[in-house]
PDB file of C-alpha atoms in Angstrom:
ATOM      1  CA  TYR A  57    -100.893 -11.037 165.282  1.00 92.00           C
ATOM      2  CA  TYR A  58    -103.904  -9.340 164.453  1.00 95.00           C
ATOM      3  CA  ILE A  59    -106.202 -11.794 164.710  1.00 95.00           C
ATOM      4  CA  PRO A  60    -110.370 -10.587 165.605  1.00 95.00           C
ATOM      5  CA  GLY A  61    -111.332 -14.305 165.618  1.00 93.00           C
ATOM      6  CA  ALA A  62    -109.086 -15.778 168.964  1.00 93.00           C
ATOM      7  CA  THR A  63    -109.380 -12.424 170.931  1.00 95.00           C
ATOM      8  CA  GLY A  64    -112.812 -10.683 170.290  1.00 96.00           C
ATOM      9  CA  VAL A  65    -110.974  -7.225 169.881  1.00 96.00           C
ATOM     10  CA  THR A  66    -110.436  -5.777 166.096  1.00 96.00           C
ATOM     11  CA  VAL A  67    -109.510  -2.163 164.915  1.00 96.00           C
ATOM     12  CA  ASN A  68    -109.320  -0.467 162.290  1.00 97.00           C
ATOM     13  CA  ALA A  69    -106.663   1.702 159.719  1.00 97.00           C
ATOM     14  CA  GLU A  70    -105.922   4.322 161.571  1.00 97.00           C
ATOM     15  CA  GLN A  71    -105.633   2.561 164.210  1.00 97.00           C
ATOM     16  CA  MET A  72    -103.848  -0.773 163.018  1.00 96.00           C
ATOM     17  CA  TRP A  73    -100.757   1.928 161.535  1.00 96.00           C
ATOM     18  CA  GLU A  74    -100.748   3.582 164.575  1.00 96.00           C
ATOM     19  CA  LEU A  75     -99.460  -0.084 166.711  1.00 96.00           C
ATOM     20  CA  CYS A  76     -97.160  -0.380 164.100  1.00 95.00           C
ATOM     21  CA  GLN A  77     -95.567   2.951 164.712  1.00 95.00           C
ATOM     22  CA  ILE A  78     -93.977   0.742 167.832  1.00 96.00           C
ATOM     23  CA  PRO A  79     -89.817   1.436 167.943  1.00 95.00           C
ATOM     24  CA  ASN A  80     -88.961  -2.615 166.532  1.00 93.00           C
ATOM     25  CA  VAL A  81     -92.259  -3.209 165.119  1.00 94.00           C
ATOM     26  CA  ARG A  82     -91.693  -3.863 161.397  1.00 92.00           C
ATOM     27  CA  GLY A  83     -95.575  -6.149 160.679  1.00 94.00           C
ATOM     28  CA  PHE A  84     -97.252  -7.842 161.568  1.00 97.00           C
ATOM     29  CA  LYS A  85     -99.742 -11.658 161.293  1.00 97.00           C
ATOM     30  CA  TYR A  86    -102.873 -10.834 159.506  1.00 97.00           C
ATOM     31  CA  THR A  87    -105.794 -13.312 160.109  1.00 97.00           C
ATOM     32  CA  ALA A  88    -108.652 -11.847 159.655  1.00 97.00           C
ATOM     33  CA  PHE A  89    -110.778 -11.748 156.655  1.00 96.00           C
ATOM     34  CA  ASP A  90    -111.359  -8.348 155.769  1.00 96.00           C
ATOM     35  CA  MET A  91    -109.615  -8.128 152.987  1.00 96.00           C
ATOM     36  CA  TYR A  92    -110.942  -4.724 152.635  1.00 97.00           C
ATOM     37  CA  LEU A  93    -109.802  -3.767 155.486  1.00 97.00           C
ATOM     38  CA  LEU A  94    -105.625  -5.703 154.900  1.00 97.00           C
ATOM     39  CA  GLU A  95    -105.748  -3.269 152.056  1.00 97.00           C
ATOM     40  CA  GLN A  96    -106.590  -0.404 153.788  1.00 97.00           C
ATOM     41  CA  ILE A  97    -104.205  -1.386 156.238  1.00 97.00           C
ATOM     42  CA  LEU A  98    -101.285  -2.126 153.448  1.00 96.00           C
ATOM     43  CA  ASN A  99    -101.879   0.914 151.590  1.00 96.00           C
ATOM     44  CA  LEU A 100    -100.706   3.614 154.938  1.00 96.00           C
ATOM     45  CA  GLY A 101     -98.159   1.252 155.268  1.00 93.00           C
ATOM     46  CA  GLN A 102     -97.061   2.493 152.041  1.00 93.00           C
ATOM     47  CA  GLY A 103     -94.488  -0.376 151.275  1.00 91.00           C
ATOM     48  CA  THR A 104     -92.872  -0.981 154.578  1.00 93.00           C
ATOM     49  CA  LEU A 105     -94.489  -3.159 156.666  1.00 93.00           C
ATOM     50  CA  ASN A 106     -94.209  -6.727 155.981  1.00 96.00           C
ATOM     51  CA  VAL A 107     -97.509  -8.408 156.421  1.00 97.00           C
ATOM     52  CA  PHE A 108     -97.908 -12.489 156.492  1.00 97.00           C
ATOM     53  CA  SER A 109    -101.671 -13.411 155.840  1.00 96.00           C
ATOM     54  CA  GLY A 110    -103.009 -16.598 158.310  1.00 95.00           C
ATOM     55  CA  PRO A 111    -106.083 -17.258 156.966  1.00 96.00           C
ATOM     56  CA  ASP A 112    -104.358 -20.366 154.417  1.00 97.00           C
ATOM     57  CA  GLN A 113    -108.359 -20.526 153.072  1.00 97.00           C
ATOM     58  CA  LEU A 114    -106.824 -17.063 151.957  1.00 97.00           C
ATOM     59  CA  PHE A 115    -103.195 -17.720 150.740  1.00 98.00           C
ATOM     60  CA  ALA A 116    -103.538 -17.066 147.102  1.00 98.00           C
ATOM     61  CA  PRO A 117    -106.212 -14.104 147.812  1.00 97.00           C
ATOM     62  CA  MET A 118    -104.025 -12.402 150.255  1.00 97.00           C
ATOM     63  CA  LEU A 119    -101.440 -12.393 147.416  1.00 97.00           C
ATOM     64  CA  THR A 120    -103.031  -9.647 145.638  1.00 96.00           C
ATOM     65  CA  VAL A 121    -104.154  -7.885 147.692  1.00 96.00           C
ATOM     66  CA  GLY A 122     -99.817  -7.488 148.592  1.00 96.00           C
ATOM     67  CA  VAL A 123     -98.780  -9.599 151.421  1.00 97.00           C
ATOM     68  CA  ASP A 124     -95.443 -11.030 151.746  1.00 95.00           C
ATOM     69  CA  GLY A 125     -95.725 -14.149 153.196  1.00 94.00           C
ATOM     70  CA  ALA A 126     -98.075 -16.289 154.957  1.00 96.00           C
ATOM     71  CA  VAL A 127     -97.805 -18.176 158.935  1.00 95.00           C
ATOM     72  CA  GLY A 128    -100.575 -21.134 159.558  1.00 94.00           C
ATOM     73  CA  THR A 129    -101.291 -24.521 160.102  1.00 94.00           C
ATOM     74  CA  THR A 130    -101.726 -26.419 156.486  1.00 94.00           C
ATOM     75  CA  TYR A 131     -98.149 -24.700 155.705  1.00 94.00           C
ATOM     76  CA  ASN A 132     -96.453 -28.172 157.874  1.00 91.00           C
ATOM     77  CA  LEU A 133     -99.266 -30.337 155.532  1.00 92.00           C
ATOM     78  CA  LEU A 134     -98.915 -29.353 152.159  1.00 94.00           C
ATOM     79  CA  PRO A 135     -95.112 -27.688 151.956  1.00 93.00           C
ATOM     80  CA  ARG A 136     -94.827 -28.002 148.349  1.00 93.00           C
ATOM     81  CA  HIS A 137     -98.005 -26.974 147.412  1.00 95.00           C
ATOM     82  CA  PHE A 138     -98.707 -23.750 148.675  1.00 96.00           C
ATOM     83  CA  VAL A 139     -95.221 -23.378 146.949  1.00 95.00           C
ATOM     84  CA  ARG A 140     -96.780 -24.226 143.873  1.00 95.00           C
ATOM     85  CA  ILE A 141     -99.761 -21.296 143.729  1.00 96.00           C
ATOM     86  CA  TYR A 142     -97.191 -19.244 145.338  1.00 96.00           C
ATOM     87  CA  ARG A 143     -95.195 -19.447 142.215  1.00 97.00           C
ATOM     88  CA  ALA A 144     -98.022 -19.420 139.949  1.00 97.00           C
ATOM     89  CA  PHE A 145     -99.195 -16.059 141.573  1.00 97.00           C
ATOM     90  CA  GLN A 146     -95.771 -15.297 140.913  1.00 97.00           C
ATOM     91  CA  ARG A 147     -96.281 -15.668 136.875  1.00 98.00           C
ATOM     92  CA  GLY A 148     -99.615 -13.957 136.362  1.00 98.00           C
ATOM     93  CA  ASP A 149    -102.050 -17.416 135.892  1.00 98.00           C
ATOM     94  CA  ILE A 150    -104.465 -17.269 138.668  1.00 97.00           C
ATOM     95  CA  VAL A 151    -106.279 -19.258 137.075  1.00 97.00           C
ATOM     96  CA  ASP A 152    -103.576 -21.762 138.388  1.00 97.00           C
ATOM     97  CA  ALA A 153    -103.355 -20.571 141.237  1.00 97.00           C
ATOM     98  CA  ARG A 154    -107.470 -21.124 142.323  1.00 97.00           C
ATOM     99  CA  ARG A 155    -107.289 -24.052 141.433  1.00 97.00           C
ATOM    100  CA  LEU A 156    -104.119 -24.569 143.801  1.00 96.00           C
ATOM    101  CA  GLN A 157    -105.974 -22.456 146.402  1.00 98.00           C
ATOM    102  CA  SER A 158    -108.756 -24.877 146.232  1.00 97.00           C
ATOM    103  CA  GLN A 159    -107.638 -28.196 146.903  1.00 96.00           C
ATOM    104  CA  ALA A 160    -105.653 -27.286 149.392  1.00 97.00           C
ATOM    105  CA  ASN A 161    -109.051 -25.587 150.847  1.00 98.00           C
ATOM    106  CA  ARG A 162    -110.277 -29.968 150.354  1.00 97.00           C
ATOM    107  CA  VAL A 163    -107.555 -30.297 153.570  1.00 96.00           C
ATOM    108  CA  ILE A 164    -108.516 -27.284 155.877  1.00 97.00           C
ATOM    109  CA  ASP A 165    -112.414 -28.379 155.533  1.00 97.00           C
ATOM    110  CA  ALA A 166    -111.502 -32.410 156.433  1.00 96.00           C
ATOM    111  CA  PHE A 167    -109.207 -31.707 158.997  1.00 95.00           C
ATOM    112  CA  ILE A 168    -112.069 -28.962 160.769  1.00 96.00           C
ATOM    113  CA  ARG A 169    -114.730 -31.139 159.926  1.00 96.00           C
ATOM    114  CA  HIS A 170    -112.590 -34.017 161.157  1.00 97.00           C
ATOM    115  CA  GLY A 171    -111.590 -31.587 164.318  1.00 94.00           C
ATOM    116  CA  GLY A 172    -109.028 -29.286 163.800  1.00 95.00           C
ATOM    117  CA  LEU A 173    -105.793 -29.338 165.215  1.00 95.00           C
ATOM    118  CA  PRO A 174    -106.147 -32.691 166.139  1.00 97.00           C
ATOM    119  CA  ALA A 175    -106.563 -34.087 162.778  1.00 97.00           C
ATOM    120  CA  VAL A 176    -103.852 -31.449 161.740  1.00 97.00           C
ATOM    121  CA  LYS A 177    -101.420 -34.096 163.407  1.00 97.00           C
ATOM    122  CA  GLU A 178    -102.357 -37.280 162.699  1.00 96.00           C
ATOM    123  CA  LEU A 179    -102.467 -35.327 158.851  1.00 95.00           C
ATOM    124  CA  MET A 180     -98.158 -35.218 160.076  1.00 95.00           C
ATOM    125  CA  ARG A 181     -98.789 -38.401 161.430  1.00 95.00           C
ATOM    126  CA  MET A 182    -100.302 -39.904 158.219  1.00 95.00           C
ATOM    127  CA  LEU A 183     -97.147 -38.136 155.755  1.00 93.00           C
ATOM    128  CA  GLY A 184     -94.590 -39.381 157.545  1.00 92.00           C
ATOM    129  CA  PHE A 185     -93.992 -36.970 160.795  1.00 93.00           C
ATOM    130  CA  ASP A 186     -95.208 -37.726 164.656  1.00 95.00           C
ATOM    131  CA  CYS A 187     -95.242 -34.740 166.528  1.00 93.00           C
ATOM    132  CA  GLY A 188     -97.188 -36.429 169.239  1.00 95.00           C
ATOM    133  CA  TYR A 189    -100.583 -35.336 170.310  1.00 95.00           C
ATOM    134  CA  CYS A 190    -102.206 -32.051 171.479  1.00 94.00           C
ATOM    135  CA  ARG A 191    -102.758 -30.434 174.491  1.00 93.00           C
ATOM    136  CA  ARG A 192    -105.936 -30.551 176.786  1.00 91.00           C
ATOM    137  CA  PRO A 193    -108.108 -29.824 175.968  1.00 92.00           C
ATOM    138  CA  PHE A 194    -107.903 -30.849 173.241  1.00 93.00           C
ATOM    139  CA  GLY A 195    -108.402 -34.411 172.865  1.00 91.00           C
ATOM    140  CA  ARG A 196    -106.962 -36.978 170.071  1.00 95.00           C
ATOM    141  CA  LEU A 197    -108.863 -38.933 167.540  1.00 96.00           C
ATOM    142  CA  ASP A 198    -109.488 -42.753 167.777  1.00 96.00           C
ATOM    143  CA  ALA A 199    -109.189 -45.002 165.525  1.00 97.00           C
ATOM    144  CA  ASP A 200    -112.951 -44.211 163.929  1.00 98.00           C
ATOM    145  CA  GLN A 201    -111.949 -40.639 164.036  1.00 97.00           C
ATOM    146  CA  VAL A 202    -108.245 -41.736 161.923  1.00 97.00           C
ATOM    147  CA  ALA A 203    -110.497 -43.517 159.277  1.00 98.00           C
ATOM    148  CA  ALA A 204    -113.276 -41.002 158.331  1.00 98.00           C
ATOM    149  CA  LEU A 205    -110.269 -38.870 157.984  1.00 98.00           C
ATOM    150  CA  ARG A 206    -108.949 -41.283 155.854  1.00 97.00           C
ATOM    151  CA  ALA A 207    -111.607 -42.018 154.351  1.00 97.00           C
ATOM    152  CA  ASP A 208    -111.814 -38.068 153.169  1.00 97.00           C
ATOM    153  CA  LEU A 209    -108.723 -37.332 152.605  1.00 96.00           C
ATOM    154  CA  ALA A 210    -109.331 -40.407 150.263  1.00 96.00           C
ATOM    155  CA  ARG A 211    -112.694 -38.961 148.782  1.00 96.00           C
ATOM    156  CA  ILE A 212    -110.259 -35.555 147.906  1.00 95.00           C
ATOM    157  CA  ASP A 213    -107.341 -37.960 146.360  1.00 93.00           C
ATOM    158  CA  PHE A 214    -105.118 -35.770 148.942  1.00 94.00           C
ATOM    159  CA  TRP A 215    -102.408 -38.404 148.305  1.00 92.00           C
ATOM    160  CA  ALA A 216    -101.899 -36.649 144.548  1.00 89.00           C
ATOM    161  CA  PHE A 217    -101.543 -33.523 145.734  1.00 85.00           C
ATOM    162  CA  ALA A 218     -99.807 -34.342 148.692  1.00 86.00           C
ATOM    163  CA  ASP A 219     -96.257 -34.011 149.419  1.00 67.00           C
ATOM    164  CA  ALA A 220     -95.516 -37.130 151.220  1.00 50.00           C
ATOM    165  CA  ALA A 221     -96.945 -40.582 150.247  1.00 40.00           C
ATOM    166  CA  GLU A 222     -99.239 -42.722 152.841  1.00 37.00           C
TER     167      GLU A 222
END
């Protein structure tokens, strides 16, 4: 994993490439917003690395840089939606990929605004998947917070493009 936002550690392309030379390392998850650095790393790898995008907000743009796939939180909420983004990109329809990414980003904005992971747990529950609640130090949303989340989801027309109906 390369996740400088959580670790506080950054590397340059040559350092990441050097880490990828460790036996049995075949790739990594890139959870950073610096697409220029990612492109440099991929160029050093010349197609020998498997790299997965981490920032859900950048799924479509990361595809243009050359990632192999993605691992993230929002894909659990909108799996078919992200497949649609991927398929739009594959067929060269960048306008549709951007439109779909923008829809997904509104969902990401909503769950971040309502507490992050606890809001994701509530969203999963709304989609019919009771995943329990977050452990400490995260809390859980109270009834008023859940109502506010539902209102935001309605405002962005979430249920029109979500993978399951409420």
